[in-house]
Tab-separated table of C-alpha atoms in Angstrom:
chain	number	residue	atom	x	y	z
F	1	ALA	CA	-15.569	11.706	57.652
F	2	GLN	CA	-19.210	11.412	56.655
F	3	LYS	CA	-19.736	8.054	55.042
F	4	ILE	CA	-23.389	8.405	54.148
F	5	THR	CA	-24.763	11.720	52.977
F	6	GLN	CA	-28.376	12.657	52.498
F	7	THR	CA	-28.454	16.245	51.305
F	8	GLN	CA	-32.217	16.771	51.427
F	9	PRO	CA	-33.408	17.584	54.958
F	10	GLY	CA	-36.984	17.735	53.691
F	11	MET	CA	-38.873	16.830	50.548
F	12	PHE	CA	-42.440	17.455	49.462
F	13	VAL	CA	-44.384	15.474	46.904
F	14	GLN	CA	-47.924	15.428	45.632
F	15	GLU	CA	-49.916	12.275	46.209
F	16	LYS	CA	-49.621	9.772	43.323
F	17	GLU	CA	-46.450	11.360	42.023
F	18	ALA	CA	-42.958	9.875	42.154
F	19	VAL	CA	-40.173	11.211	44.361
F	20	THR	CA	-36.439	10.579	44.534
F	21	LEU	CA	-34.532	10.716	47.799
F	22	ASP	CA	-30.812	11.204	47.379
F	23	CYS	CA	-28.040	9.252	49.057
F	24	THR	CA	-24.313	9.240	48.419
F	25	TYR	CA	-21.782	7.132	50.239
F	26	ASP	CA	-18.075	6.756	50.689
F	27	THR	CA	-16.213	3.526	51.294
F	28	SER	CA	-12.984	1.858	50.309
F	29	ASP	CA	-14.486	-1.602	50.672
F	30	GLN	CA	-15.300	-3.564	47.536
F	31	SER	CA	-18.070	-5.455	49.299
F	32	TYR	CA	-20.770	-3.462	51.034
F	33	GLY	CA	-24.503	-3.219	51.342
F	34	LEU	CA	-26.840	-0.271	51.062
F	35	PHE	CA	-30.177	-0.048	52.835
F	36	TRP	CA	-33.131	2.268	52.957
F	37	TYR	CA	-35.352	2.479	56.021
F	38	LYS	CA	-38.548	4.368	56.689
F	39	GLN	CA	-39.139	5.774	60.170
F	40	PRO	CA	-42.664	7.033	60.876
F	41	SER	CA	-43.406	9.222	63.868
F	42	SER	CA	-43.854	6.104	66.024
F	43	GLY	CA	-40.093	5.549	65.759
F	44	GLU	CA	-39.952	2.035	64.386
F	45	MET	CA	-37.477	1.366	61.604
F	46	ILE	CA	-39.161	-0.196	58.595
F	47	PHE	CA	-36.863	-1.901	56.113
F	48	LEU	CA	-37.621	-0.897	52.539
F	49	ILE	CA	-34.939	-2.114	50.178
F	50	TYR	CA	-31.402	-3.486	49.964
F	51	GLN	CA	-28.681	-3.247	47.318
F	52	GLY	CA	-25.484	-5.239	47.457
F	53	SER	CA	-22.361	-3.756	45.953
F	54	TYR	CA	-22.007	-6.676	43.559
F	55	ASP	CA	-25.627	-6.633	42.450
F	56	GLU	CA	-25.753	-5.627	38.812
F	57	GLN	CA	-29.457	-4.977	38.738
F	58	ASN	CA	-31.057	-2.129	40.612
F	59	ALA	CA	-33.123	-3.424	43.516
F	60	THR	CA	-36.889	-3.064	43.416
F	61	GLU	CA	-39.533	-3.787	46.055
F	62	GLY	CA	-43.045	-2.872	45.034
F	63	ARG	CA	-43.245	0.912	44.773
F	64	TYR	CA	-39.652	1.294	45.913
F	65	SER	CA	-36.651	1.123	43.643
F	66	LEU	CA	-33.034	1.901	44.281
F	67	ASN	CA	-31.107	3.783	41.616
F	68	PHE	CA	-27.631	2.382	42.219
F	69	GLN	CA	-24.798	4.195	40.472
F	70	LYS	CA	-21.658	2.566	41.745
F	71	ALA	CA	-19.132	4.791	39.970
F	72	ARG	CA	-20.820	7.873	41.402
F	73	LYS	CA	-21.292	6.181	44.777
F	74	SER	CA	-24.934	7.028	44.873
F	75	ALA	CA	-27.929	4.959	45.942
F	76	ASN	CA	-31.022	7.053	45.487
F	77	LEU	CA	-34.446	5.780	46.555
F	78	VAL	CA	-37.315	6.242	44.140
F	79	ILE	CA	-40.844	5.996	45.483
F	80	SER	CA	-43.437	5.744	42.760
F	81	ALA	CA	-47.097	6.691	43.131
F	82	SER	CA	-46.640	8.368	46.524
F	83	GLN	CA	-49.283	7.775	49.177
F	84	LEU	CA	-50.178	9.843	52.225
F	85	GLY	CA	-48.852	7.025	54.389
F	86	ASP	CA	-45.405	7.491	52.870
F	87	SER	CA	-44.948	10.665	54.941
F	88	ALA	CA	-42.084	9.807	57.285
F	89	MET	CA	-38.357	10.163	57.801
F	90	TYR	CA	-36.233	8.106	55.412
F	91	PHE	CA	-32.737	6.890	56.153
F	92	CYS	CA	-30.076	5.577	53.853
F	93	ALA	CA	-27.590	3.268	55.542
F	94	MET	CA	-24.474	1.337	54.633
F	95	ARG	CA	-22.967	-1.859	55.920
F	96	GLU	CA	-19.296	-2.138	55.110
F	97	GLY	CA	-17.357	-5.323	54.620
F	98	GLY	CA	-18.358	-8.693	53.308
F	99	GLY	CA	-17.055	-10.973	55.994
F	100	VAL	CA	-18.772	-12.577	58.913
F	101	GLY	CA	-16.833	-10.890	61.662
F	102	THR	CA	-18.375	-10.063	64.955
F	103	SER	CA	-19.251	-6.508	63.958
F	104	TYR	CA	-20.682	-7.472	60.604
F	105	GLY	CA	-24.110	-5.999	60.267
F	106	LYS	CA	-23.212	-2.650	61.814
F	107	LEU	CA	-24.963	0.088	59.883
F	108	THR	CA	-23.896	3.687	59.357
F	109	PHE	CA	-26.840	5.977	58.743
F	110	GLY	CA	-27.256	9.183	56.805
F	111	GLN	CA	-28.832	12.272	58.318
F	112	GLY	CA	-32.256	11.370	57.036
F	113	THR	CA	-34.827	13.065	54.811
F	114	ILE	CA	-38.288	14.021	56.028
F	115	LEU	CA	-40.768	13.275	53.265
F	116	THR	CA	-44.157	14.947	53.294
F	117	VAL	CA	-46.831	13.764	50.887
F	118	HIS	CA	-49.523	16.325	50.113
F	119	PRO	CA	-53.052	15.289	49.090
Q	1	GLY	CA	-39.182	-11.192	58.295
Q	2	ALA	CA	-37.593	-11.845	61.652
Q	3	VAL	CA	-39.071	-10.209	64.740
Q	4	VAL	CA	-37.177	-8.168	67.285
Q	5	SER	CA	-39.072	-7.012	70.351
Q	6	GLN	CA	-37.882	-4.123	72.490
Q	7	HIS	CA	-39.294	-3.268	75.891
Q	8	PRO	CA	-40.368	-0.898	77.280
Q	9	SER	CA	-41.511	1.369	74.470
Q	10	ARG	CA	-41.579	4.379	76.771
Q	11	VAL	CA	-40.085	5.001	80.192
Q	12	ILE	CA	-39.878	7.992	82.466
Q	13	CYS	CA	-37.424	7.848	85.315
Q	14	LYS	CA	-36.076	10.166	87.949
Q	15	SER	CA	-32.638	11.642	87.669
Q	16	GLY	CA	-30.065	9.436	89.370
Q	17	THR	CA	-31.921	6.168	88.904
Q	18	SER	CA	-31.093	3.371	86.476
Q	19	VAL	CA	-33.291	1.996	83.745
Q	20	LYS	CA	-33.023	-1.259	81.848
Q	21	ILE	CA	-34.107	-1.739	78.230
Q	22	GLU	CA	-34.551	-5.217	76.784
Q	23	CYS	CA	-34.102	-6.330	73.202
Q	24	ARG	CA	-35.293	-9.808	72.275
Q	25	SER	CA	-35.116	-11.752	69.049
Q	26	LEU	CA	-38.336	-13.747	68.997
Q	27	ASP	CA	-37.866	-16.172	66.148
Q	28	PHE	CA	-34.153	-16.381	65.500
Q	29	GLN	CA	-30.905	-16.567	67.392
Q	30	ALA	CA	-29.220	-13.193	67.421
Q	31	THR	CA	-25.480	-13.678	67.459
Q	32	THR	CA	-24.988	-9.923	67.297
Q	33	MET	CA	-27.080	-7.053	68.569
Q	34	PHE	CA	-26.519	-3.365	68.020
Q	35	TRP	CA	-27.657	-0.479	70.179
Q	36	TYR	CA	-28.341	2.910	68.641
Q	37	ARG	CA	-29.302	6.256	70.062
Q	38	GLN	CA	-31.340	8.859	68.245
Q	39	PHE	CA	-32.086	12.465	69.162
Q	40	PRO	CA	-35.227	14.086	67.704
Q	41	LYS	CA	-35.099	14.488	63.938
Q	42	GLN	CA	-31.515	13.292	63.845
Q	43	SER	CA	-29.741	10.211	62.617
Q	44	LEU	CA	-29.202	6.948	64.446
Q	45	MET	CA	-25.835	6.810	66.114
Q	46	LEU	CA	-24.345	3.449	66.971
Q	47	MET	CA	-23.517	3.132	70.653
Q	48	ALA	CA	-22.226	-0.403	70.895
Q	49	THR	CA	-22.115	-3.842	69.365
Q	50	SER	CA	-22.798	-6.848	71.528
Q	51	ASN	CA	-22.019	-10.436	70.726
Q	52	GLU	CA	-23.528	-13.255	72.698
Q	53	GLY	CA	-21.291	-14.334	75.525
Q	54	SER	CA	-18.674	-11.632	75.173
Q	55	LYS	CA	-18.167	-8.042	76.236
Q	56	ALA	CA	-19.768	-5.323	74.188
Q	57	THR	CA	-17.686	-3.166	71.885
Q	58	TYR	CA	-18.449	0.493	72.456
Q	59	GLU	CA	-18.131	3.265	69.906
Q	60	GLN	CA	-15.790	6.121	70.596
Q	61	GLY	CA	-17.246	8.619	73.030
Q	62	VAL	CA	-19.794	6.235	74.561
Q	63	GLU	CA	-19.299	5.732	78.290
Q	64	LYS	CA	-19.257	2.019	78.950
Q	65	ASP	CA	-19.833	2.493	82.673
Q	66	LYS	CA	-22.915	4.541	82.007
Q	67	PHE	CA	-24.438	2.381	79.311
Q	68	LEU	CA	-24.110	-1.212	80.460
Q	69	ILE	CA	-24.792	-3.801	77.812
Q	70	ASN	CA	-25.326	-7.471	78.492
Q	71	HIS	CA	-25.886	-10.114	75.836
Q	72	ALA	CA	-26.205	-13.199	77.979
Q	73	SER	CA	-28.206	-15.344	75.585
Q	74	LEU	CA	-28.794	-15.692	71.873
Q	75	THR	CA	-32.199	-14.088	72.178
Q	76	LEU	CA	-31.714	-11.292	74.695
Q	77	SER	CA	-29.557	-8.213	75.031
Q	78	THR	CA	-30.093	-5.518	77.637
Q	79	LEU	CA	-29.003	-1.903	77.835
Q	80	THR	CA	-28.928	-0.360	81.298
Q	81	VAL	CA	-28.620	3.401	81.579
Q	82	THR	CA	-27.059	3.922	84.979
Q	83	SER	CA	-27.496	7.039	87.094
Q	84	ALA	CA	-29.580	8.598	84.381
Q	85	HIS	CA	-29.585	12.355	83.854
Q	86	PRO	CA	-31.834	14.553	81.730
Q	87	GLU	CA	-29.218	14.640	78.968
Q	88	ASP	CA	-29.638	10.862	78.616
Q	89	SER	CA	-33.208	11.429	77.465
Q	90	SER	CA	-33.351	10.053	73.969
Q	91	PHE	CA	-34.747	7.338	71.702
Q	92	TYR	CA	-32.840	4.076	72.034
Q	93	ILE	CA	-33.271	1.358	69.442
Q	94	CYS	CA	-31.710	-2.049	69.008
Q	95	SER	CA	-31.150	-4.208	65.981
Q	96	ALA	CA	-30.234	-7.855	65.748
Q	97	ARG	CA	-28.749	-10.209	63.226
Q	98	SER	CA	-27.654	-13.768	62.877
Q	99	TYR	CA	-25.157	-15.466	60.579
Q	100	GLY	CA	-26.531	-15.549	57.090
Q	101	MET	CA	-28.631	-12.431	57.507
Q	102	ASN	CA	-26.912	-10.282	54.976
Q	103	THR	CA	-29.616	-8.297	53.318
Q	104	GLU	CA	-31.540	-6.841	56.211
Q	105	ALA	CA	-31.029	-5.687	59.758
Q	106	PHE	CA	-34.018	-6.203	62.028
Q	107	PHE	CA	-34.884	-3.458	64.481
Q	108	GLY	CA	-36.835	-3.353	67.681
Q	109	GLN	CA	-39.611	-0.828	68.122
Q	110	GLY	CA	-37.392	1.525	70.092
Q	111	THR	CA	-37.581	2.949	73.628
Q	112	ARG	CA	-38.243	6.579	74.346
Q	113	LEU	CA	-36.453	7.451	77.598
Q	114	THR	CA	-37.289	10.605	79.483
Q	115	VAL	CA	-35.275	11.475	82.568
Q	116	VAL	CA	-36.900	14.046	84.842
Protein backbone atom coordinates (compact mmCIF):
# COMPACT_ATOMS: atom_id res chain seq x y z
CA ALA A 1 0.00 0.00 0.00
CA GLN A 2 1.21 3.49 -0.84
CA LYS A 3 2.50 5.09 2.30
CA ILE A 4 3.38 8.49 0.90
CA THR A 5 1.20 10.10 -1.73
CA GLN A 6 1.97 13.17 -3.76
CA THR A 7 -0.98 13.76 -6.05
CA GLN A 8 0.49 16.60 -8.10
CA PRO A 9 2.78 15.31 -10.86
CA GLY A 10 3.51 18.89 -11.90
CA MET A 11 2.93 22.36 -10.54
CA PHE A 12 3.47 25.79 -12.03
CA VAL A 13 3.96 29.01 -10.12
CA GLN A 14 4.79 32.58 -10.99
CA GLU A 15 8.02 33.97 -9.63
CA LYS A 16 7.60 35.67 -6.22
CA GLU A 17 4.34 33.89 -5.53
CA ALA A 18 3.75 31.16 -2.96
CA VAL A 19 3.06 27.53 -3.85
CA THR A 20 1.85 24.54 -1.87
CA LEU A 21 2.98 21.01 -2.67
CA ASP A 22 0.71 18.33 -1.30
CA CYS A 23 1.73 15.23 0.63
CA THR A 24 -0.37 12.71 2.50
CA TYR A 25 0.94 9.72 4.37
CA ASP A 26 -0.23 6.56 6.02
CA THR A 27 1.31 4.91 9.05
CA SER A 28 0.24 3.09 12.17
CA ASP A 29 3.31 4.24 14.07
CA GLN A 30 2.90 6.93 16.71
CA SER A 31 6.46 8.13 16.21
CA TYR A 32 7.56 9.05 12.72
CA GLY A 33 9.31 11.78 10.82
CA LEU A 34 8.37 13.61 7.66
CA PHE A 35 10.89 15.12 5.26
CA TRP A 36 10.87 17.22 2.16
CA TYR A 37 13.71 17.06 -0.35
CA LYS A 38 14.42 19.04 -3.48
CA GLN A 39 16.04 17.27 -6.43
CA PRO A 40 17.32 19.53 -9.22
CA SER A 41 18.21 18.13 -12.62
CA SER A 42 21.73 17.33 -11.36
CA GLY A 43 20.18 14.58 -9.22
CA GLU A 44 21.42 15.52 -5.78
CA MET A 45 18.93 15.34 -2.94
CA ILE A 46 18.75 18.61 -1.04
CA PHE A 47 17.18 18.44 2.40
CA LEU A 48 14.62 21.19 2.94
CA ILE A 49 12.64 20.61 6.10
CA TYR A 50 11.74 18.05 8.76
CA GLN A 51 8.67 17.54 10.93
CA GLY A 52 8.53 15.06 13.77
CA SER A 53 5.23 13.46 14.62
CA TYR A 54 5.35 14.83 18.15
CA ASP A 55 6.27 18.35 17.10
CA GLU A 56 3.38 20.64 17.94
CA GLN A 57 4.62 23.55 15.90
CA ASN A 58 4.78 23.48 12.14
CA ALA A 59 8.38 23.38 10.95
CA THR A 60 9.81 26.38 9.13
CA GLU A 61 13.15 26.86 7.37
CA GLY A 62 13.53 30.19 5.65
CA ARG A 63 11.11 30.29 2.72
CA TYR A 64 9.96 26.75 3.41
CA SER A 65 7.25 25.81 5.85
CA LEU A 66 5.52 22.53 6.47
CA ASN A 67 1.78 22.56 7.03
CA PHE A 68 1.44 19.54 9.31
CA GLN A 69 -2.09 18.29 9.89
CA LYS A 70 -1.70 15.14 11.90
CA ALA A 71 -5.36 14.12 12.04
CA ARG A 72 -5.59 14.38 8.26
CA LYS A 73 -2.17 12.77 7.83
CA SER A 74 -0.98 15.51 5.59
CA ALA A 75 2.36 17.32 5.46
CA ASN A 76 2.18 19.91 2.73
CA LEU A 77 5.21 22.00 1.80
CA VAL A 78 4.69 25.72 1.34
CA ILE A 79 7.31 27.67 -0.57
CA SER A 80 6.92 31.40 -0.21
CA ALA A 81 8.24 33.99 -2.66
CA SER A 82 9.15 31.43 -5.34
CA GLN A 83 12.42 31.90 -7.21
CA LEU A 84 13.49 30.60 -10.60
CA GLY A 85 16.01 28.39 -8.84
CA ASP A 86 13.18 26.60 -7.05
CA SER A 87 12.32 24.77 -10.29
CA ALA A 88 13.05 21.13 -9.50
CA MET A 89 11.45 17.87 -8.44
CA TYR A 90 10.23 17.80 -4.84
CA PHE A 91 9.87 14.67 -2.76
CA CYS A 92 8.00 14.08 0.44
CA ALA A 93 9.37 11.22 2.52
CA MET A 94 8.57 9.45 5.75
CA ARG A 95 10.69 7.66 8.30
CA GLU A 96 8.67 5.30 10.43
CA GLY A 97 9.44 4.27 13.96
CA GLY A 98 11.15 6.06 16.78
CA GLY A 99 13.69 3.52 17.88
CA VAL A 100 17.33 3.15 17.07
CA GLY A 101 17.15 -0.16 15.30
CA THR A 102 19.44 -1.04 12.49
CA SER A 103 17.00 0.06 9.80
CA TYR A 104 16.11 3.31 11.49
CA GLY A 105 16.55 6.12 9.06
CA LYS A 106 15.05 4.26 6.10
CA LEU A 107 12.92 6.67 4.11
CA THR A 108 9.86 5.95 1.99
CA PHE A 109 9.39 8.50 -0.76
CA GLY A 110 6.36 9.83 -2.55
CA GLN A 111 6.13 9.95 -6.33
CA GLY A 112 7.43 13.49 -6.47
CA THR A 113 6.13 16.78 -7.86
CA ILE A 114 7.90 18.68 -10.62
CA LEU A 115 7.73 22.38 -9.81
CA THR A 116 8.26 24.92 -12.55
CA VAL A 117 8.68 28.57 -11.65
CA HIS A 118 7.82 31.01 -14.43
CA PRO A 119 9.42 34.47 -14.63
CA GLY B 1 25.39 19.46 7.69
CA ALA B 2 27.21 16.18 7.32
CA VAL B 3 28.84 15.33 4.00
CA VAL B 4 28.33 12.15 2.03
CA SER B 5 30.44 11.68 -1.08
CA GLN B 6 29.47 9.25 -3.82
CA HIS B 7 31.75 8.21 -6.65
CA PRO B 8 31.66 8.06 -9.59
CA SER B 9 28.98 10.56 -10.55
CA ARG B 10 28.61 9.01 -13.99
CA VAL B 11 29.73 5.69 -15.43
CA ILE B 12 29.23 3.95 -18.72
CA CYS B 13 30.02 0.27 -18.89
CA LYS B 14 29.64 -2.55 -21.35
CA SER B 15 26.98 -5.16 -20.93
CA GLY B 16 28.26 -8.10 -18.90
CA THR B 17 30.84 -6.16 -16.91
CA SER B 18 30.64 -5.15 -13.26
CA VAL B 19 30.76 -1.66 -11.85
CA LYS B 20 31.44 -0.50 -8.32
CA ILE B 21 29.93 2.61 -6.74
CA GLU B 22 31.37 4.05 -3.54
CA CYS B 23 29.57 5.98 -0.83
CA ARG B 24 31.68 7.69 1.81
CA SER B 25 30.74 9.66 4.89
CA LEU B 26 33.42 12.33 5.12
CA ASP B 27 32.89 13.87 8.52
CA PHE B 28 30.91 11.37 10.55
CA GLN B 29 30.75 7.66 11.19
CA ALA B 30 27.91 6.13 9.24
CA THR B 31 26.52 3.20 11.18
CA THR B 32 23.87 2.69 8.52
CA MET B 33 23.85 3.38 4.81
CA PHE B 34 20.96 3.06 2.42
CA TRP B 35 21.07 2.45 -1.31
CA TYR B 36 18.30 3.74 -3.54
CA ARG B 37 17.57 3.42 -7.22
CA GLN B 38 15.72 5.99 -9.27
CA PHE B 39 14.41 5.80 -12.83
CA PRO B 40 13.91 9.06 -14.75
CA LYS B 41 11.20 11.27 -13.28
CA GLN B 42 10.24 8.58 -10.79
CA SER B 43 10.56 8.13 -7.07
CA LEU B 44 13.51 6.77 -5.13
CA MET B 45 13.12 3.11 -4.38
CA LEU B 46 15.07 1.61 -1.52
CA MET B 47 17.24 -1.30 -2.61
CA ALA B 48 19.00 -2.25 0.58
CA THR B 49 20.10 -1.19 4.03
CA SER B 50 23.66 -1.82 5.10
CA ASN B 51 25.02 -1.72 8.60
CA GLU B 52 28.71 -1.60 9.26
CA GLY B 53 30.17 -5.03 9.75
CA SER B 54 27.07 -7.02 8.90
CA LYS B 55 25.29 -8.29 5.81
CA ALA B 56 23.03 -5.93 3.95
CA THR B 57 19.27 -6.26 4.20
CA TYR B 58 17.71 -6.23 0.76
CA GLU B 59 14.22 -5.07 -0.11
CA GLN B 60 11.82 -7.50 -1.67
CA GLY B 61 12.49 -8.01 -5.36
CA VAL B 62 16.11 -6.81 -5.27
CA GLU B 63 18.57 -9.48 -6.38
CA LYS B 64 21.28 -9.70 -3.76
CA ASP B 65 23.62 -11.58 -6.09
CA LYS B 66 23.33 -8.87 -8.68
CA PHE B 67 23.65 -5.88 -6.39
CA LEU B 68 26.46 -6.64 -3.97
CA ILE B 69 26.69 -4.32 -1.02
CA ASN B 70 29.64 -4.10 1.32
CA HIS B 71 29.84 -1.87 4.37
CA ALA B 72 33.27 -2.76 5.67
CA SER B 73 33.99 0.41 7.60
CA LEU B 74 32.10 3.19 9.33
CA THR B 75 32.86 5.57 6.51
CA LEU B 76 32.51 3.47 3.37
CA SER B 77 29.83 1.40 1.71
CA THR B 78 30.06 0.05 -1.82
CA LEU B 79 27.45 -1.14 -4.28
CA THR B 80 28.67 -3.43 -7.05
CA VAL B 81 26.37 -4.06 -9.99
CA THR B 82 27.51 -7.42 -11.30
CA SER B 83 27.12 -8.57 -14.90
CA ALA B 84 25.37 -5.35 -15.75
CA HIS B 85 22.71 -5.24 -18.45
CA PRO B 86 21.02 -2.29 -20.13
CA GLU B 87 18.01 -2.64 -17.83
CA ASP B 88 20.32 -1.87 -14.89
CA SER B 89 20.86 1.61 -16.31
CA SER B 90 19.55 3.96 -13.68
CA PHE B 91 20.43 6.61 -11.11
CA TYR B 92 21.79 5.10 -7.90
CA ILE B 93 22.02 7.20 -4.77
CA CYS B 94 23.14 6.44 -1.25
CA SER B 95 22.30 8.00 2.07
CA ALA B 96 23.99 7.64 5.41
CA ARG B 97 23.16 8.17 9.04
CA SER B 98 24.65 7.74 12.44
CA TYR B 99 23.10 7.30 15.88
CA GLY B 100 21.55 10.54 16.97
CA MET B 101 20.84 11.74 13.45
CA ASN B 102 17.11 11.83 13.66
CA THR B 103 16.05 14.86 11.73
CA GLU B 104 17.87 14.50 8.45
CA ALA B 105 19.19 11.84 6.14
CA PHE B 106 22.32 12.81 4.24
CA PHE B 107 22.58 11.81 0.60
CA GLY B 108 25.44 11.36 -1.77
CA GLN B 109 25.43 13.12 -5.12
CA GLY B 110 24.21 10.02 -6.93
CA THR B 111 25.67 7.90 -9.75
CA ARG B 112 24.18 7.76 -13.20
CA LEU B 113 24.90 4.30 -14.62
CA THR B 114 24.52 3.61 -18.31
CA VAL B 115 25.03 0.07 -19.56
CA VAL B 116 25.63 -0.21 -23.30
